[in-house]
Coordinates of N, CA and C in Angstrom, one line a residue:
Chain A
G326 N 129.5 -60.4 65.6 CA 129.4 -60.7 67.0 C 130.6 -60.3 67.8
A327 N 130.5 -60.3 69.1 CA 131.6 -59.8 70.0 C 132.7 -60.8 69.9
V328 N 133.9 -60.3 69.9 CA 135.1 -61.2 69.8 C 136.0 -61.0 71.0
V329 N 136.4 -62.1 71.6 CA 137.3 -62.0 72.7 C 138.6 -62.8 72.3
S330 N 139.7 -62.1 72.4 CA 141.0 -62.7 72.0 C 141.8 -63.1 73.2
Q331 N 142.3 -64.3 73.3 CA 143.0 -64.8 74.4 C 144.4 -65.2 73.9
H332 N 145.4 -64.8 74.6 CA 146.8 -65.1 74.2 C 147.7 -65.4 75.4
P333 N 148.6 -66.4 75.3 CA 148.8 -67.3 74.2 C 147.8 -68.4 74.2
S334 N 147.7 -69.2 73.2 CA 146.8 -70.3 73.1 C 147.4 -71.5 73.8
W335 N 148.8 -71.6 73.8 CA 149.5 -72.7 74.4 C 150.8 -72.2 75.0
V336 N 151.1 -72.6 76.2 CA 152.3 -72.2 76.8 C 152.9 -73.4 77.7
I337 N 154.2 -73.6 77.5 CA 154.9 -74.5 78.3 C 155.9 -73.8 79.1
C338 N 156.0 -74.1 80.4 CA 157.0 -73.3 81.2 C 157.6 -74.3 82.2
K339 N 158.7 -73.8 82.8 CA 159.3 -74.6 83.9 C 158.7 -74.3 85.2
S340 N 158.7 -75.3 86.1 CA 158.2 -75.1 87.4 C 158.9 -74.0 88.1
G341 N 158.2 -73.1 88.8 CA 158.7 -72.0 89.5 C 158.7 -70.7 88.8
T342 N 158.4 -70.8 87.5 CA 158.3 -69.5 86.7 C 156.9 -69.0 86.7
S343 N 156.7 -67.8 86.2 CA 155.4 -67.1 86.2 C 155.0 -67.0 84.7
V344 N 153.7 -67.1 84.5 CA 153.1 -67.1 83.2 C 152.0 -66.1 83.2
K345 N 152.0 -65.2 82.1 CA 150.9 -64.2 82.0 C 150.0 -64.6 80.8
I346 N 148.7 -64.5 81.0 CA 147.7 -64.8 80.0 C 146.9 -63.5 79.8
E347 N 146.7 -63.1 78.5 CA 146.0 -61.9 78.2 C 144.6 -62.3 77.6
C348 N 143.7 -61.4 78.0 CA 142.3 -61.6 77.5 C 141.8 -60.2 77.0
R349 N 141.5 -60.1 75.7 CA 141.1 -58.8 75.2 C 139.8 -58.9 74.5
S350 N 138.9 -57.9 74.8 CA 137.7 -57.7 74.0 C 138.0 -56.8 72.9
L351 N 137.8 -57.3 71.7 CA 138.3 -56.6 70.5 C 137.3 -55.6 69.9
D352 N 136.0 -55.8 70.1 CA 135.1 -54.9 69.5 C 134.0 -54.4 70.5
F353 N 134.2 -54.5 71.7 CA 133.3 -54.0 72.7 C 134.1 -53.7 74.0
Q354 N 133.5 -52.9 74.9 CA 134.1 -52.6 76.1 C 133.5 -53.6 77.2
A355 N 134.4 -54.3 77.8 CA 134.1 -55.3 78.8 C 134.2 -54.7 80.2
T356 N 133.1 -54.4 80.8 CA 133.1 -53.9 82.2 C 133.5 -55.0 83.1
T357 N 133.1 -56.3 82.8 CA 133.4 -57.4 83.6 C 134.1 -58.5 82.8
M358 N 135.1 -59.1 83.4 CA 135.8 -60.2 82.8 C 135.8 -61.3 83.8
F359 N 135.8 -62.6 83.3 CA 135.8 -63.7 84.1 C 137.0 -64.6 83.7
W360 N 137.5 -65.3 84.7 CA 138.6 -66.3 84.4 C 138.1 -67.7 85.0
Y361 N 138.2 -68.7 84.1 CA 137.8 -70.0 84.4 C 139.0 -71.0 84.2
R362 N 138.8 -72.1 84.9 CA 139.8 -73.2 84.8 C 139.0 -74.4 84.4
Q363 N 139.5 -75.2 83.5 CA 138.8 -76.4 83.0 C 139.8 -77.5 83.0
F364 N 139.4 -78.6 83.8 CA 140.2 -79.8 83.8 C 139.7 -80.7 82.7
P365 N 140.5 -81.6 82.2 CA 140.1 -82.5 81.1 C 138.8 -83.2 81.3
K366 N 138.0 -83.0 80.3 CA 136.6 -83.6 80.3 C 135.7 -83.2 81.5
Q367 N 136.0 -82.0 81.9 CA 135.1 -81.5 83.0 C 134.6 -80.1 82.7
S368 N 133.7 -79.6 83.5 CA 133.1 -78.4 83.2 C 134.0 -77.2 83.6
L369 N 133.6 -76.0 83.4 CA 134.3 -74.8 83.7 C 134.2 -74.5 85.2
M370 N 135.3 -74.1 85.8 CA 135.3 -73.7 87.2 C 135.6 -72.2 87.3
L371 N 134.7 -71.4 87.7 CA 135.0 -70.0 87.8 C 136.1 -69.8 88.9
M372 N 137.1 -69.0 88.5 CA 138.2 -68.7 89.4 C 138.0 -67.3 90.0
A373 N 137.6 -66.4 89.2 CA 137.5 -65.0 89.7 C 136.7 -64.1 88.7
T374 N 136.2 -63.1 89.2 CA 135.5 -62.1 88.5 C 136.2 -60.8 88.6
S375 N 136.5 -60.1 87.5 CA 137.2 -58.8 87.6 C 136.4 -57.7 86.9
N376 N 136.3 -56.6 87.6 CA 135.7 -55.4 87.1 C 136.7 -54.4 86.8
E377 N 136.6 -53.7 85.7 CA 137.6 -52.7 85.3 C 137.9 -51.7 86.4
G378 N 139.2 -51.6 86.8 CA 139.6 -50.6 87.8 C 139.4 -51.0 89.2
S379 N 139.0 -52.2 89.5 CA 138.9 -52.6 90.8 C 139.5 -54.0 91.0
K380 N 139.6 -54.4 92.3 CA 140.2 -55.7 92.6 C 139.3 -56.8 92.2
A381 N 139.9 -57.9 91.8 CA 139.1 -59.1 91.4 C 138.5 -59.7 92.6
T382 N 137.4 -60.4 92.3 CA 136.7 -61.1 93.4 C 137.0 -62.6 93.1
Y383 N 137.6 -63.3 94.0 CA 138.0 -64.7 93.8 C 137.0 -65.6 94.4
E384 N 136.8 -66.7 93.8 CA 135.9 -67.8 94.3 C 136.6 -68.5 95.4
Q385 N 135.8 -69.1 96.2 CA 136.3 -69.8 97.4 C 137.3 -70.9 96.9
G386 N 138.5 -70.9 97.6 CA 139.4 -72.0 97.3 C 140.5 -71.6 96.3
V387 N 140.3 -70.4 95.7 CA 141.3 -70.0 94.7 C 142.2 -69.0 95.3
E388 N 143.5 -69.3 95.2 CA 144.6 -68.5 95.9 C 144.8 -67.2 95.1
K389 N 144.5 -66.1 95.7 CA 144.6 -64.8 95.0 C 146.0 -64.4 94.8
D390 N 146.9 -64.9 95.7 CA 148.3 -64.5 95.5 C 149.0 -65.4 94.5
K391 N 148.4 -66.5 94.1 CA 149.0 -67.3 93.1 C 148.4 -67.0 91.7
F392 N 147.2 -66.6 91.7 CA 146.5 -66.3 90.4 C 146.2 -64.8 90.4
L393 N 147.1 -64.0 89.9 CA 147.0 -62.5 90.0 C 146.2 -62.1 88.8
I394 N 145.2 -61.3 89.0 CA 144.3 -60.8 88.0 C 144.3 -59.3 88.0
N395 N 144.5 -58.8 86.8 CA 144.6 -57.3 86.6 C 143.6 -57.0 85.5
H396 N 142.7 -56.0 85.7 CA 141.8 -55.5 84.7 C 141.9 -54.0 84.6
A397 N 143.0 -53.6 83.9 CA 143.4 -52.2 83.9 C 142.6 -51.4 82.9
S398 N 142.0 -52.0 81.9 CA 141.3 -51.2 81.0 C 140.0 -51.9 80.6
L399 N 139.1 -51.3 79.9 CA 137.8 -51.9 79.5 C 138.0 -52.9 78.4
T400 N 139.2 -53.1 77.9 CA 139.3 -54.1 76.9 C 140.4 -55.2 77.2
L401 N 141.0 -55.1 78.4 CA 142.1 -56.0 78.7 C 142.1 -56.5 80.1
S402 N 142.2 -57.8 80.3 CA 142.4 -58.4 81.6 C 143.5 -59.4 81.5
T403 N 144.3 -59.5 82.5 CA 145.4 -60.5 82.5 C 145.4 -61.4 83.7
L404 N 145.7 -62.6 83.5 CA 145.9 -63.6 84.6 C 147.3 -64.0 84.6
T405 N 147.9 -63.8 85.8 CA 149.3 -64.3 85.9 C 149.4 -65.4 86.9
V406 N 149.9 -66.5 86.5 CA 150.1 -67.7 87.3 C 151.5 -67.6 87.9
T407 N 151.6 -67.3 89.2 CA 152.9 -67.1 89.8 C 153.5 -68.4 90.3
S408 N 154.8 -68.5 90.2 CA 155.5 -69.7 90.7 C 154.7 -71.0 90.3
A409 N 154.6 -71.1 89.0 CA 153.7 -72.2 88.5 C 154.3 -73.6 88.9
H410 N 153.5 -74.5 89.2 CA 153.8 -75.9 89.5 C 153.1 -76.8 88.6
P411 N 153.5 -78.1 88.5 CA 152.8 -79.0 87.6 C 151.3 -79.1 87.8
E412 N 150.9 -79.0 89.1 CA 149.4 -79.1 89.4 C 148.6 -77.9 88.9
D413 N 149.3 -76.9 88.4 CA 148.7 -75.7 87.8 C 148.4 -75.9 86.3
S414 N 148.9 -77.0 85.8 CA 148.7 -77.3 84.4 C 147.2 -77.5 84.2
S415 N 146.7 -76.8 83.2 CA 145.2 -76.8 83.0 C 144.9 -76.0 81.7
F416 N 143.6 -75.9 81.4 CA 143.1 -75.1 80.4 C 142.4 -73.9 81.0
Y417 N 142.9 -72.7 80.7 CA 142.4 -71.5 81.3 C 141.6 -70.8 80.2
I418 N 140.4 -70.3 80.6 CA 139.5 -69.6 79.6 C 139.0 -68.4 80.3
C419 N 139.1 -67.3 79.5 CA 138.5 -66.0 79.9 C 137.2 -65.7 79.2
S420 N 136.4 -64.9 79.8 CA 135.2 -64.4 79.1 C 135.0 -62.9 79.5
A421 N 134.3 -62.3 78.6 CA 134.1 -60.8 78.8 C 132.6 -60.5 78.6
R422 N 132.1 -59.6 79.4 CA 130.7 -59.2 79.3 C 130.7 -57.7 79.3
S423 N 129.9 -57.1 78.4 CA 129.7 -55.7 78.3 C 128.7 -55.2 79.3
G424 N 128.7 -54.0 79.5 CA 127.7 -53.4 80.5 C 126.3 -53.4 80.0
L425 N 126.1 -53.7 78.7 CA 124.8 -53.6 78.1 C 124.0 -54.9 78.2
G426 N 124.6 -56.0 78.5 CA 123.8 -57.2 78.5 C 124.4 -58.2 79.5
N427 N 123.8 -59.4 79.4 CA 124.2 -60.4 80.3 C 124.9 -61.6 79.7
I428 N 125.3 -61.4 78.4 CA 126.0 -62.5 77.7 C 127.5 -62.4 77.9
Q429 N 128.1 -63.6 78.2 CA 129.5 -63.7 78.3 C 130.1 -64.2 77.0
Y430 N 131.1 -63.6 76.5 CA 131.8 -64.0 75.3 C 133.1 -64.6 75.7
F431 N 133.4 -65.7 75.1 CA 134.6 -66.5 75.6 C 135.8 -66.4 74.7
G432 N 136.9 -66.4 75.3 CA 138.2 -66.5 74.5 C 138.4 -68.0 74.1
A433 N 139.4 -68.2 73.3 CA 139.6 -69.6 72.8 C 140.4 -70.4 73.8
G434 N 140.8 -69.9 74.9 CA 141.4 -70.6 75.9 C 143.0 -70.7 75.8
T435 N 143.6 -71.0 76.9 CA 145.1 -71.1 77.0 C 145.4 -72.4 77.7
R436 N 146.1 -73.3 77.0 CA 146.5 -74.5 77.6 C 147.9 -74.3 78.3
L437 N 148.0 -74.4 79.6 CA 149.2 -74.3 80.3 C 149.8 -75.6 80.7
S438 N 151.0 -75.9 80.3 CA 151.7 -77.1 80.8 C 152.9 -76.7 81.6
V439 N 153.0 -77.1 82.8 CA 154.1 -76.8 83.7 C 155.0 -78.0 83.8
L440 N 156.2 -77.9 83.5 CA 157.1 -79.1 83.5 C 157.8 -79.2 84.9
Chain B
A977 N 120.5 -70.0 95.5 CA 121.5 -70.6 94.7 C 121.0 -71.2 93.5
Q978 N 121.8 -71.2 92.4 CA 121.3 -71.7 91.2 C 122.1 -72.9 90.8
S979 N 121.6 -73.8 90.0 CA 122.3 -74.9 89.5 C 121.7 -75.5 88.2
V980 N 122.5 -76.2 87.5 CA 121.9 -76.9 86.3 C 122.4 -78.3 86.3
T981 N 121.6 -79.2 85.8 CA 121.9 -80.6 85.7 C 121.7 -81.0 84.3
Q982 N 122.8 -81.6 83.7 CA 122.7 -82.1 82.4 C 122.7 -83.6 82.5
L983 N 121.6 -84.2 82.0 CA 121.4 -85.6 82.1 C 122.1 -86.2 80.9
G984 N 123.1 -87.1 81.2 CA 123.8 -87.8 80.1 C 125.1 -87.1 79.8
S985 N 126.2 -87.6 80.3 CA 127.5 -87.0 80.0 C 127.9 -87.2 78.6
H986 N 127.3 -88.3 78.0 CA 127.7 -88.6 76.6 C 126.5 -89.1 75.8
V987 N 126.2 -88.4 74.7 CA 125.1 -88.8 73.8 C 125.6 -89.1 72.4
S988 N 125.1 -90.2 71.9 CA 125.5 -90.5 70.5 C 124.3 -90.6 69.6
V989 N 124.3 -89.9 68.5 CA 123.2 -90.0 67.5 C 123.7 -90.3 66.1
S990 N 122.9 -90.8 65.3 CA 123.3 -91.0 63.9 C 123.2 -89.7 63.1
E991 N 124.0 -89.6 62.1 CA 123.9 -88.4 61.3 C 122.5 -88.4 60.7
G992 N 121.9 -87.2 60.7 CA 120.5 -87.0 60.2 C 119.5 -87.3 61.3
A993 N 119.8 -87.8 62.4 CA 118.8 -88.1 63.4 C 118.6 -86.9 64.3
L994 N 117.6 -86.9 65.1 CA 117.3 -85.9 66.1 C 118.3 -85.8 67.2
V995 N 118.7 -84.6 67.5 CA 119.6 -84.4 68.7 C 118.8 -83.8 69.8
L996 N 118.9 -84.4 71.0 CA 118.2 -83.9 72.2 C 119.2 -84.0 73.3
L997 N 119.6 -82.8 73.9 CA 120.5 -82.7 75.0 C 119.7 -82.1 76.1
R998 N 119.7 -82.8 77.3 CA 118.8 -82.4 78.4 C 119.5 -81.5 79.4
C999 N 118.7 -80.5 79.9 CA 119.2 -79.6 80.9 C 118.0 -79.2 81.8
N1000 N 118.2 -79.4 83.1 CA 117.3 -79.0 84.1 C 117.9 -78.0 85.0
Y1001 N 117.2 -77.0 85.4 CA 117.8 -75.9 86.2 C 117.1 -75.8 87.6
S1002 N 117.8 -75.2 88.4 CA 117.2 -74.8 89.7 C 117.5 -73.4 90.0
S1003 N 116.5 -72.6 90.3 CA 116.7 -71.2 90.5 C 115.6 -70.6 91.4
S1004 N 115.9 -69.8 92.3 CA 114.9 -69.2 93.2 C 114.3 -68.0 92.5
V1005 N 114.8 -67.5 91.4 CA 114.2 -66.4 90.7 C 114.2 -66.7 89.3
P1006 N 113.4 -66.0 88.5 CA 113.4 -66.3 87.0 C 114.8 -66.3 86.5
P1007 N 115.2 -67.4 85.8 CA 116.6 -67.5 85.4 C 116.8 -67.0 84.0
Y1008 N 118.1 -66.7 83.7 CA 118.6 -66.6 82.4 C 119.3 -67.9 82.1
L1009 N 119.0 -68.5 80.9 CA 119.6 -69.8 80.6 C 120.3 -69.7 79.2
F1010 N 121.4 -70.5 79.2 CA 122.2 -70.4 78.0 C 122.7 -71.9 77.6
W1011 N 122.9 -72.0 76.3 CA 123.6 -73.2 75.8 C 124.9 -72.7 75.1
Y1012 N 126.0 -73.3 75.5 CA 127.3 -73.1 74.8 C 127.8 -74.4 74.2
V1013 N 128.6 -74.2 73.1 CA 129.2 -75.4 72.5 C 130.7 -75.1 72.6
Q1014 N 131.5 -76.2 72.8 CA 132.9 -76.2 72.9 C 133.5 -77.2 72.0
Y1015 N 134.3 -76.8 71.0 CA 135.1 -77.7 70.2 C 136.4 -78.0 70.8
P1016 N 137.1 -79.1 70.5 CA 138.3 -79.5 71.2 C 139.3 -78.3 71.2
N1017 N 139.9 -78.1 72.4 CA 141.0 -77.1 72.6 C 140.5 -75.7 72.2
Q1018 N 139.3 -75.4 72.3 CA 138.8 -74.1 72.0 C 137.9 -73.6 73.2
G1019 N 137.6 -72.3 73.2 CA 136.7 -71.7 74.1 C 135.3 -72.1 73.9
L1020 N 134.4 -71.4 74.5 CA 133.0 -71.6 74.4 C 132.3 -70.7 73.4
Q1021 N 131.4 -71.2 72.6 CA 130.6 -70.4 71.7 C 129.2 -70.4 72.1
L1022 N 128.5 -69.2 72.1 CA 127.1 -69.2 72.5 C 126.3 -69.7 71.4
L1023 N 125.4 -70.7 71.7 CA 124.5 -71.3 70.8 C 123.2 -70.5 70.8
L1024 N 122.7 -70.3 72.0 CA 121.4 -69.6 72.2 C 121.2 -69.2 73.7
K1025 N 120.3 -68.3 73.9 CA 120.0 -67.8 75.3 C 118.5 -67.6 75.5
Y1026 N 118.1 -67.8 76.7 CA 116.7 -67.5 77.1 C 116.8 -66.4 78.2
T1027 N 116.1 -65.3 77.9 CA 116.1 -64.2 78.9 C 114.8 -63.6 79.2
S1028 N 113.8 -64.5 79.3 CA 112.4 -64.2 79.7 C 111.6 -63.7 78.6
A1029 N 112.0 -63.8 77.4 CA 111.2 -63.4 76.3 C 110.4 -64.7 75.8
A1030 N 110.5 -65.0 74.5 CA 109.8 -66.1 73.9 C 110.4 -67.4 74.6
T1031 N 109.5 -68.4 74.8 CA 110.0 -69.6 75.5 C 110.7 -70.5 74.5
L1032 N 110.4 -70.4 73.3 CA 111.1 -71.2 72.2 C 112.2 -70.3 71.7
V1033 N 113.4 -70.7 71.9 CA 114.6 -69.9 71.5 C 115.3 -70.6 70.3
K1034 N 115.5 -69.9 69.3 CA 116.3 -70.4 68.1 C 117.7 -69.9 68.2
G1035 N 118.6 -70.8 67.9 CA 120.0 -70.4 68.0 C 120.7 -70.6 66.7
I1036 N 122.0 -70.6 66.7 CA 122.8 -70.8 65.5 C 122.9 -72.3 65.2
N1037 N 123.4 -72.6 64.0 CA 123.6 -73.9 63.5 C 122.4 -74.8 63.6
G1038 N 121.2 -74.3 63.5 CA 119.9 -75.0 63.5 C 119.5 -75.5 64.9
F1039 N 120.1 -75.1 65.9 CA 119.7 -75.6 67.3 C 118.6 -74.7 67.8
E1040 N 117.8 -75.2 68.7 CA 116.8 -74.5 69.4 C 116.6 -75.1 70.8
A1041 N 116.0 -74.4 71.6 CA 115.7 -74.9 73.0 C 114.4 -74.2 73.5
E1042 N 113.7 -75.0 74.3 CA 112.4 -74.5 74.8 C 112.5 -74.4 76.3
F1043 N 112.1 -73.3 76.8 CA 112.1 -73.1 78.3 C 110.7 -73.5 78.8
K1044 N 110.7 -74.5 79.7 CA 109.5 -75.0 80.3 C 109.6 -74.8 81.8
K1045 N 108.9 -73.8 82.2 CA 108.9 -73.5 83.7 C 108.4 -74.6 84.5
S1046 N 107.3 -75.2 84.1 CA 106.6 -76.3 84.9 C 107.6 -77.5 85.0
E1047 N 108.4 -77.7 84.1 CA 109.4 -78.8 84.2 C 110.8 -78.4 84.6
T1048 N 111.0 -77.1 84.8 CA 112.3 -76.5 85.1 C 113.3 -77.1 84.1
S1049 N 113.0 -77.0 82.8 CA 113.9 -77.6 81.8 C 114.2 -76.6 80.7
F1050 N 115.3 -76.9 80.1 CA 115.7 -76.0 78.9 C 116.5 -77.0 78.0
H1051 N 115.8 -77.9 77.4 CA 116.5 -78.9 76.6 C 116.9 -78.4 75.2
L1052 N 118.0 -78.8 74.7 CA 118.5 -78.4 73.4 C 118.2 -79.4 72.4
T1053 N 117.7 -79.0 71.2 CA 117.3 -79.9 70.1 C 117.8 -79.4 68.8
K1054 N 118.0 -80.4 67.9 CA 118.3 -80.1 66.5 C 117.6 -81.2 65.7
P1055 N 116.8 -80.9 64.7 CA 116.1 -81.9 64.0 C 117.0 -82.9 63.3
S1056 N 118.1 -82.5 62.7 CA 118.9 -83.4 61.9 C 120.4 -83.2 62.2
A1057 N 121.0 -84.2 62.9 CA 122.4 -84.0 63.3 C 123.3 -84.0 62.1
H1058 N 124.4 -83.2 62.2 CA 125.4 -83.2 61.2 C 126.8 -83.5 61.8
M1059 N 127.6 -84.1 61.1 CA 128.9 -84.5 61.6 C 129.6 -83.4 62.3
S1060 N 129.5 -82.2 61.8 CA 130.1 -81.0 62.4 C 129.5 -80.6 63.8
D1061 N 128.5 -81.3 64.2 CA 127.9 -81.0 65.5 C 128.6 -81.7 66.7
A1062 N 129.5 -82.6 66.3 CA 130.2 -83.3 67.4 C 131.0 -82.3 68.2
A1063 N 130.8 -82.3 69.5 CA 131.4 -81.3 70.4 C 130.9 -81.5 71.8
E1064 N 131.4 -80.7 72.7 CA 130.9 -80.7 74.1 C 129.9 -79.5 74.2
Y1065 N 128.8 -79.8 74.9 CA 127.7 -78.8 75.0 C 127.5 -78.6 76.5
F1066 N 127.4 -77.3 76.8 CA 127.3 -76.9 78.2 C 126.0 -76.0 78.4
C1067 N 125.2 -76.4 79.3 CA 124.0 -75.6 79.7 C 124.5 -74.7 80.9
A1068 N 124.0 -73.5 81.0 CA 124.4 -72.6 82.0 C 123.2 -71.7 82.5
V1069 N 123.3 -71.3 83.7 CA 122.2 -70.5 84.3 C 122.8 -69.3 85.0
S1070 N 122.1 -68.2 84.9 CA 122.6 -67.0 85.7 C 121.3 -66.3 86.1
R1071 N 121.6 -65.4 87.1 CA 120.5 -64.5 87.6 C 120.8 -63.1 87.2
G1072 N 120.3 -62.6 86.1 CA 120.6 -61.3 85.7 C 122.0 -61.2 85.3
N1073 N 122.7 -60.2 85.9 CA 124.1 -60.0 85.5 C 125.1 -60.7 86.5
E1074 N 124.6 -61.6 87.2 CA 125.5 -62.4 88.0 C 126.2 -63.5 87.2
K1075 N 127.1 -64.1 87.9 CA 128.0 -65.1 87.2 C 127.2 -66.3 86.7
L1076 N 127.8 -66.9 85.7 CA 127.2 -68.1 85.1 C 127.6 -69.4 86.0
T1077 N 126.6 -70.2 86.1 CA 126.8 -71.5 86.7 C 126.6 -72.6 85.6
F1078 N 127.7 -73.4 85.3 CA 127.6 -74.3 84.2 C 127.2 -75.7 84.7
G1079 N 126.6 -76.4 83.8 CA 126.4 -77.8 84.0 C 127.7 -78.6 83.7
T1080 N 127.7 -79.9 83.9 CA 128.9 -80.7 83.8 C 129.2 -81.0 82.3
G1081 N 128.3 -80.7 81.4 CA 128.6 -80.9 80.0 C 128.1 -82.2 79.4
T1082 N 127.8 -82.2 78.2 CA 127.4 -83.4 77.4 C 128.2 -83.5 76.2
R1083 N 128.9 -84.6 76.0 CA 129.7 -84.8 74.8 C 128.8 -85.5 73.8
L1084 N 128.7 -84.8 72.6 CA 127.8 -85.3 71.6 C 128.7 -85.9 70.5
T1085 N 128.4 -87.2 70.2 CA 129.1 -87.9 69.1 C 128.1 -88.2 68.0
I1086 N 128.6 -88.0 66.8 CA 127.7 -88.2 65.6 C 128.2 -89.5 64.9
I1087 N 127.3 -90.4 64.7 CA 127.7 -91.7 64.1 C 127.4 -91.6 62.6
P1088 N 128.4 -91.8 61.7 CA 128.2 -91.7 60.3 C 127.1 -92.6 59.8

């Protein structure tokens, strides 16, 4: 099956610093990648959709200058949380979809704790 | 607009008993429907999907779901619960290659 690798799995940072999360599709080319945020015991909230080589499309209410998304290749997308604050602490999950189907394959998630 | 409603945020069943997790959808066009499972501190794993083929869909780990257009439902079932089935389950809907819309999730607890 398709594998999506997300790194790091857990990161702790100081308030005001930036954190980069990587999402890689290991055995397929992901024309589209998605970034979600999940609060404890809640569902997934789509933050943005990124297509390789183009600017990400952000959902309403998501600050694009705070959550920078880059999808530079067909196998890699990154989410950078800039000037992180404690309220940014959350579980971030990426998913990837190939151009051949409509199934999203998910990474294992990144737990971000901002002190 | 599409949406899914998962009835019951928390379901408990005894080991060996039937598992039934409910999902109802709303979609203006024929939907694609999915069930995902999430174990603690992990991402989502696809259990099964419906994409307008057979209405009874079999997935991994003994789960299956039946698409019922007349009831706008896509309930997830498993004949006999196992302790390892304890997890959070999410129903999701999409329209073709558009984004997924998730339900609020159902936490399944298995009683020994």
